[in-house]
PDB file of C-alpha atoms in Angstrom:
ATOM      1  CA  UNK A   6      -7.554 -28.539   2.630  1.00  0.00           C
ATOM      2  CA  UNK A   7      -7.812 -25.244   4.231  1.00  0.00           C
ATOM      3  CA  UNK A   8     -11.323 -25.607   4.744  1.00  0.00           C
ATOM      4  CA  UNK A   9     -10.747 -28.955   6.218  1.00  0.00           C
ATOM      5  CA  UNK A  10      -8.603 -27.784   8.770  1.00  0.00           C
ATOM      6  CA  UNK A  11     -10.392 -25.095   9.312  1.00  0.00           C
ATOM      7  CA  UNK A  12     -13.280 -26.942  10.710  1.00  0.00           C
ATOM      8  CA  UNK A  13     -11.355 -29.181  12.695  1.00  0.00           C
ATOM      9  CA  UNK A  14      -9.425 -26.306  14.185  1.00  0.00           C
ATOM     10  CA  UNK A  15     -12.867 -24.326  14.923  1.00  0.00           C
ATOM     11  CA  UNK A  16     -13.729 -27.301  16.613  1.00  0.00           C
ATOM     12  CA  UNK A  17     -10.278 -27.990  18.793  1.00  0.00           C
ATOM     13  CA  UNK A  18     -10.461 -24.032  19.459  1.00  0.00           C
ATOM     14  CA  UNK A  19     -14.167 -24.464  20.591  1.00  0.00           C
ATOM     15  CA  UNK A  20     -15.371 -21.915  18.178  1.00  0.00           C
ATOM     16  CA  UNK A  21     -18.534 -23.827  16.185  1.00  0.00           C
ATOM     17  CA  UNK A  22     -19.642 -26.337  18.574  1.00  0.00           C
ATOM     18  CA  UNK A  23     -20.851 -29.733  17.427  1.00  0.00           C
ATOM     19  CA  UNK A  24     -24.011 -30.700  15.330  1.00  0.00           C
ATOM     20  CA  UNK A  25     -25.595 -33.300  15.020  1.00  0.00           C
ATOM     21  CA  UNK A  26     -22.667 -36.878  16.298  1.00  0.00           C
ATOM     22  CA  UNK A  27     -20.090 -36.714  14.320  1.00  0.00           C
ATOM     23  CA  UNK A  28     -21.007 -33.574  12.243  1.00  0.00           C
ATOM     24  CA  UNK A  29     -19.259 -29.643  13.096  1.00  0.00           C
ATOM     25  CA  UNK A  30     -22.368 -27.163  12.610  1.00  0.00           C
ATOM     26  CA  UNK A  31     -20.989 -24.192  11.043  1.00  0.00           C
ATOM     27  CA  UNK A  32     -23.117 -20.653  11.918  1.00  0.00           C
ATOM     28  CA  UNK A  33     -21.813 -18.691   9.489  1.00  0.00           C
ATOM     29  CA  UNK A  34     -19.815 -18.988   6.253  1.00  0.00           C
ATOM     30  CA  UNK A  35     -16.595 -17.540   6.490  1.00  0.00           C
ATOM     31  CA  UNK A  36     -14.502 -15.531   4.157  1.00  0.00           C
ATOM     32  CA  UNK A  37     -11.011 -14.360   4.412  1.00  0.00           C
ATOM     33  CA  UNK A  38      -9.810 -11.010   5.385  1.00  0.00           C
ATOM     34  CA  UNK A  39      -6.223  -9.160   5.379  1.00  0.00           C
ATOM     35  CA  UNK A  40      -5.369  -7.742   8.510  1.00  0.00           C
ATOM     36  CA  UNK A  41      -4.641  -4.152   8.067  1.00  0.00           C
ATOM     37  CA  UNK A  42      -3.768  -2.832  11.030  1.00  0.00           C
ATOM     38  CA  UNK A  43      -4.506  -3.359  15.300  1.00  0.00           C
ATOM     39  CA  UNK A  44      -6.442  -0.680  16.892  1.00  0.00           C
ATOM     40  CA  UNK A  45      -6.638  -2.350  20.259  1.00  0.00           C
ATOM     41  CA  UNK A  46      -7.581  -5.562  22.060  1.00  0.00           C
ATOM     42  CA  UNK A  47     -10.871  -5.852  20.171  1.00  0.00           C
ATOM     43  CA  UNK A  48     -10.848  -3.765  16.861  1.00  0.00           C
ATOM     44  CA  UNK A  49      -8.942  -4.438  13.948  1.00  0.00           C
ATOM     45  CA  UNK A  50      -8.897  -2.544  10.281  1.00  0.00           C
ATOM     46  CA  UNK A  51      -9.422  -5.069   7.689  1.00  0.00           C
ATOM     47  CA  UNK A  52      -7.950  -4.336   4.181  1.00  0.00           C
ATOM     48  CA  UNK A  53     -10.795  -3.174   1.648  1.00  0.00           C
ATOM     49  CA  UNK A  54     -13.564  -3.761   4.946  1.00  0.00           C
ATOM     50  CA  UNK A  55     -12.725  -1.147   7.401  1.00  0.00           C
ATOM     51  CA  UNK A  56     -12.888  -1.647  10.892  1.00  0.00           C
ATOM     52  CA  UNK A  57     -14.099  -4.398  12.564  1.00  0.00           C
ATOM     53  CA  UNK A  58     -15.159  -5.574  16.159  1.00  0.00           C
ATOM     54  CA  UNK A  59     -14.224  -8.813  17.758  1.00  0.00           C
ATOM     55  CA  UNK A  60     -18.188 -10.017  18.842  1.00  0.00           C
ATOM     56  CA  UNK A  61     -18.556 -11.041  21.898  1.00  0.00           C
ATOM     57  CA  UNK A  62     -15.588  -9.703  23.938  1.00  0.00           C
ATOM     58  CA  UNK A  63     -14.682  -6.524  25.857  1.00  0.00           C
ATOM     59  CA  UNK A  64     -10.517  -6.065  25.876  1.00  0.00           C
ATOM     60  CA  UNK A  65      -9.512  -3.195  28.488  1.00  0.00           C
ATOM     61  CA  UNK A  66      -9.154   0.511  26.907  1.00  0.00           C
ATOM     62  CA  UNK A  67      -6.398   2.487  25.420  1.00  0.00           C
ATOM     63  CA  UNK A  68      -8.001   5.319  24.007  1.00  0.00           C
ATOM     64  CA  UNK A  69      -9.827   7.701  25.794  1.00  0.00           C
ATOM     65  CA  UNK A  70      -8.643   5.647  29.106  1.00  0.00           C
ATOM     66  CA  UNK A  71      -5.600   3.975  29.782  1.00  0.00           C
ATOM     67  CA  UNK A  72      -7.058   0.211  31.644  1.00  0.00           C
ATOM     68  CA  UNK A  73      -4.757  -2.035  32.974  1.00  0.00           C
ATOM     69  CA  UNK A  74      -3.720  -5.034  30.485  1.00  0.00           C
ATOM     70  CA  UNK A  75      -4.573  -2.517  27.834  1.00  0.00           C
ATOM     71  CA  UNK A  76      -1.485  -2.763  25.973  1.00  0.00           C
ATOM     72  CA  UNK A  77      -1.358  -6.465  26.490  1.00  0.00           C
ATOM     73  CA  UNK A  78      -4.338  -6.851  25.016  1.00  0.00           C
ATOM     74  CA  UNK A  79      -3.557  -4.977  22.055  1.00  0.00           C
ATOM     75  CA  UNK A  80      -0.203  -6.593  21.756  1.00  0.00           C
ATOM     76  CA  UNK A  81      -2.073 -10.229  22.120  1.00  0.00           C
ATOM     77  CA  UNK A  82      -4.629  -9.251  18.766  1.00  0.00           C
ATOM     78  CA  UNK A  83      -1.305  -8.419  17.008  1.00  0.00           C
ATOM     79  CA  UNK A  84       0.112 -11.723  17.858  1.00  0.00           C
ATOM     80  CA  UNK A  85      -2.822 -13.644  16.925  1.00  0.00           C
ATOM     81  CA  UNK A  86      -3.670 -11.340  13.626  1.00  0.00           C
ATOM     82  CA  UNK A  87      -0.194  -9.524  12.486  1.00  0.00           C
ATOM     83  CA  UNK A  88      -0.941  -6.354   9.802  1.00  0.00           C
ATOM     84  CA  UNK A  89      -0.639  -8.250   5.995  1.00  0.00           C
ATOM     85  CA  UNK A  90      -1.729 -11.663   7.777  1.00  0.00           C
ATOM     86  CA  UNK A  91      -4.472 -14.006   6.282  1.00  0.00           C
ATOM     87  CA  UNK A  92      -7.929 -14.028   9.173  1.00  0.00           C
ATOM     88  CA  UNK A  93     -11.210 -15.968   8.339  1.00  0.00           C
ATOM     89  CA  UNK A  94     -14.121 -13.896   9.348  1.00  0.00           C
ATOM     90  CA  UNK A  95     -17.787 -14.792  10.104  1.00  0.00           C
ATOM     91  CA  UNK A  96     -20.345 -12.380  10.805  1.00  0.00           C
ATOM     92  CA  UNK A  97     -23.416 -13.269  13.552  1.00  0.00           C
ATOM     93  CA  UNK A  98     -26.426 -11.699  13.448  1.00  0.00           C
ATOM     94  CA  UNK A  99     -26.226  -7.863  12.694  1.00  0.00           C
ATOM     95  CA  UNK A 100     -23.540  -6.855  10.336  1.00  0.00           C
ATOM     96  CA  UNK A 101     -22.255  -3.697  11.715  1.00  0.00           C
ATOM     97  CA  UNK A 102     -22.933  -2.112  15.522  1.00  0.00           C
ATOM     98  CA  UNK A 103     -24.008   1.608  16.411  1.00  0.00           C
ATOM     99  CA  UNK A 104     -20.091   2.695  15.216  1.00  0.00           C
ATOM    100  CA  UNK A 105     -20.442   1.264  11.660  1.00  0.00           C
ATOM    101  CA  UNK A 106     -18.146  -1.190  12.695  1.00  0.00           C
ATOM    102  CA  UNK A 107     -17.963  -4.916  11.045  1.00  0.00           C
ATOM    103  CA  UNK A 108     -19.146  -7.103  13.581  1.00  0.00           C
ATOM    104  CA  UNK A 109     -17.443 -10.387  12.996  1.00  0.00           C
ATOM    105  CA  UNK A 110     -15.587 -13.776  15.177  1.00  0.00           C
ATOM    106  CA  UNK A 111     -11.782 -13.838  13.841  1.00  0.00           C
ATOM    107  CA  UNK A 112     -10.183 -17.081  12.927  1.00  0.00           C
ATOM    108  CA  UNK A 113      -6.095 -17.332  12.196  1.00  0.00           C
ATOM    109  CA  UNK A 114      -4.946 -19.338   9.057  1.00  0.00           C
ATOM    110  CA  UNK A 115      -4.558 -22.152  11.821  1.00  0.00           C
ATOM    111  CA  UNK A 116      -7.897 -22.447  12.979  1.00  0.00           C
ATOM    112  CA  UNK A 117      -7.088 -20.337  16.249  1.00  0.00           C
ATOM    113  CA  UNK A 118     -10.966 -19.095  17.182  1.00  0.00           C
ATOM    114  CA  UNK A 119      -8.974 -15.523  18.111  1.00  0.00           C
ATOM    115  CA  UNK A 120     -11.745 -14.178  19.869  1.00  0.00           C
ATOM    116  CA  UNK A 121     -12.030 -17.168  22.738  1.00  0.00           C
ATOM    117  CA  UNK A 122      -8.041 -17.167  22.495  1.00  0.00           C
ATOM    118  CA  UNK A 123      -8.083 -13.576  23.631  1.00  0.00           C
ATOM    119  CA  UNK A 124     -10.585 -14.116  26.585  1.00  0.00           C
ATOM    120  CA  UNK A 125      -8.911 -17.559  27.393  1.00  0.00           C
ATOM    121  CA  UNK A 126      -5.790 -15.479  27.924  1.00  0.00           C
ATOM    122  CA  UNK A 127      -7.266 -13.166  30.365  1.00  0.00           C
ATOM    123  CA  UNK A 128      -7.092 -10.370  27.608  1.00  0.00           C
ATOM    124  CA  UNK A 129     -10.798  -9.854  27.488  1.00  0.00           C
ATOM    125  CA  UNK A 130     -13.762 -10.501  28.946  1.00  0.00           C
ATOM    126  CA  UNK A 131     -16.564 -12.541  27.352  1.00  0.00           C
ATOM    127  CA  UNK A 132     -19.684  -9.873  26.435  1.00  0.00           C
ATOM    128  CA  UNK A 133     -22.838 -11.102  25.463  1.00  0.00           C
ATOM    129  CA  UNK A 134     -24.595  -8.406  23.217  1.00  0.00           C
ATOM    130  CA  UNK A 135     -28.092  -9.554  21.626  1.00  0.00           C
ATOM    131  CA  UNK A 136     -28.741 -10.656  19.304  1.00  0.00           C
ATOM    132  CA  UNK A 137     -25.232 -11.410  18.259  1.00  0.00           C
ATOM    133  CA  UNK A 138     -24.414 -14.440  20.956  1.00  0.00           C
ATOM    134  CA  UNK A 139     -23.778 -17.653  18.564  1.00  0.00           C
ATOM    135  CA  UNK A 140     -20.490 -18.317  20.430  1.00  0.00           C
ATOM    136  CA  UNK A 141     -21.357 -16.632  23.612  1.00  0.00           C
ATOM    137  CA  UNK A 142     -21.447 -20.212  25.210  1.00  0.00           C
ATOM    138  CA  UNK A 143     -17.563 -20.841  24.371  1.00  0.00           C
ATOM    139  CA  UNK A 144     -16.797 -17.413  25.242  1.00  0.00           C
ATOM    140  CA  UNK A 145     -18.223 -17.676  28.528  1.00  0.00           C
ATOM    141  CA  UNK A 146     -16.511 -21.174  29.398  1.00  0.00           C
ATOM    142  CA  UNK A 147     -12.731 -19.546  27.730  1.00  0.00           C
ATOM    143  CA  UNK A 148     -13.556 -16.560  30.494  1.00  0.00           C
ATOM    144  CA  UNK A 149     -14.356 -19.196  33.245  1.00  0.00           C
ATOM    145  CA  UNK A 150     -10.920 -20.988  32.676  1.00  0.00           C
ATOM    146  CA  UNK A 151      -8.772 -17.547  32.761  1.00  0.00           C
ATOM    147  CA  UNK A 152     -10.179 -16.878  36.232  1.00  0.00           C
ATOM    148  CA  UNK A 153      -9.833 -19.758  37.304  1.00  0.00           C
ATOM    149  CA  UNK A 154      -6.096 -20.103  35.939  1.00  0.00           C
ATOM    150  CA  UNK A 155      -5.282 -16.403  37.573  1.00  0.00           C
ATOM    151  CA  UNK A 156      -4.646 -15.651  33.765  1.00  0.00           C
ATOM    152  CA  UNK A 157      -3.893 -11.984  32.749  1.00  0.00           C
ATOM    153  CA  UNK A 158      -6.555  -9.398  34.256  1.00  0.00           C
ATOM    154  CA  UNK A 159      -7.738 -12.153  36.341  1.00  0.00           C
ATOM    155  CA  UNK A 160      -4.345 -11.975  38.769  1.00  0.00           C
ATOM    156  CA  UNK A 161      -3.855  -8.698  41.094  1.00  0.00           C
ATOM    157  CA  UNK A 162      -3.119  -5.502  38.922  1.00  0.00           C
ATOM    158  CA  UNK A 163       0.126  -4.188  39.614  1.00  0.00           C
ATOM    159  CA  UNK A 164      -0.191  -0.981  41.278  1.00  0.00           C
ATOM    160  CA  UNK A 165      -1.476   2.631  39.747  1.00  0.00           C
ATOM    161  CA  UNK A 166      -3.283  -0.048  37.204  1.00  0.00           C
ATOM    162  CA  UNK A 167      -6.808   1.587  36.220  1.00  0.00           C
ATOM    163  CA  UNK A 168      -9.377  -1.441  35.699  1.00  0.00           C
ATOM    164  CA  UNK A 169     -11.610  -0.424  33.442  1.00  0.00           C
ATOM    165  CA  UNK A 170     -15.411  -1.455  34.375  1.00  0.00           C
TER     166      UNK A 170
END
């Protein structure tokens, strides 16, 4: 069942795309993680996996720089993937990138494709990083419709905001 709506929910999300009429292609198997912990609008910890990187998405800093929507972002991962919550996970093509981090597109228990929900929302920005662009279409189209809905770093920055770049 989960499986089931899984797939349909990758599909309403627009995370997998369609196949063949009628058919949902699926890229990559996915397994399910724990959310440990947020690190920031694109990095999570993953129980027993360590960290891992959203693919395909750049969320404004919080670490060594402080980027407008920063915190928003952050808070907007936490939303979609609370610490102890259920995430599918699906890896592209590398497994890790020059950090040693997981590289891997983030699901919720819902079928919520988190990492087009994040850029949809104006919380990131859609980053296409060969060889790793499977989704990179739908990421592309989710960043299209947050500028053109004015939708979190795509309205004016309040002031003193540092957009990162």
């Amino acid at each position: 069942m989960f499986r089931k709506s899984l797939a349909a929910g990758c599909l309403l999300a627009t995370g997998c795309g369609p196949g063949p009429p009628g058919r949902l292609q699926q890229r990559a198997a996915t397994t399910t993680a724990v959310v440990a912990r947020v690190v920031d609008g694109d990095t999570l910890i993953l129980r027993g996996q360590g960290r891992a990187r959203l693919i395909g998405v750049d969320a404004p800093e919080t670490w060594r720089r402080h980027d407008c929507f920063g915190p928003e972002a952050k808070r907007a991962l936490r939303r979609l993937t609370p610490p102890g919550g259920a995430v599918r996970v699906a890896g592209d093509v590398r497994p890790r990138d020059r950090y040693g981090r997981r590289l891997l597109y983030v699901w919720t228990p819902r079928g919520v494709f988190v990492n087009a929900a994040l850029v949809r929302a104006g919380f990131a920005r859609a980053l296409a990083v060969p060889p790793d662009t499977g989704r990179a279409a739908v990421l592309r189209d989710a960043e299209e419709a947050a500028r053109r809905g004015h939708a979190g770093m795509w309205r004016p920055a309040p002031a003193g905001c540092v957009t990162g770049g």
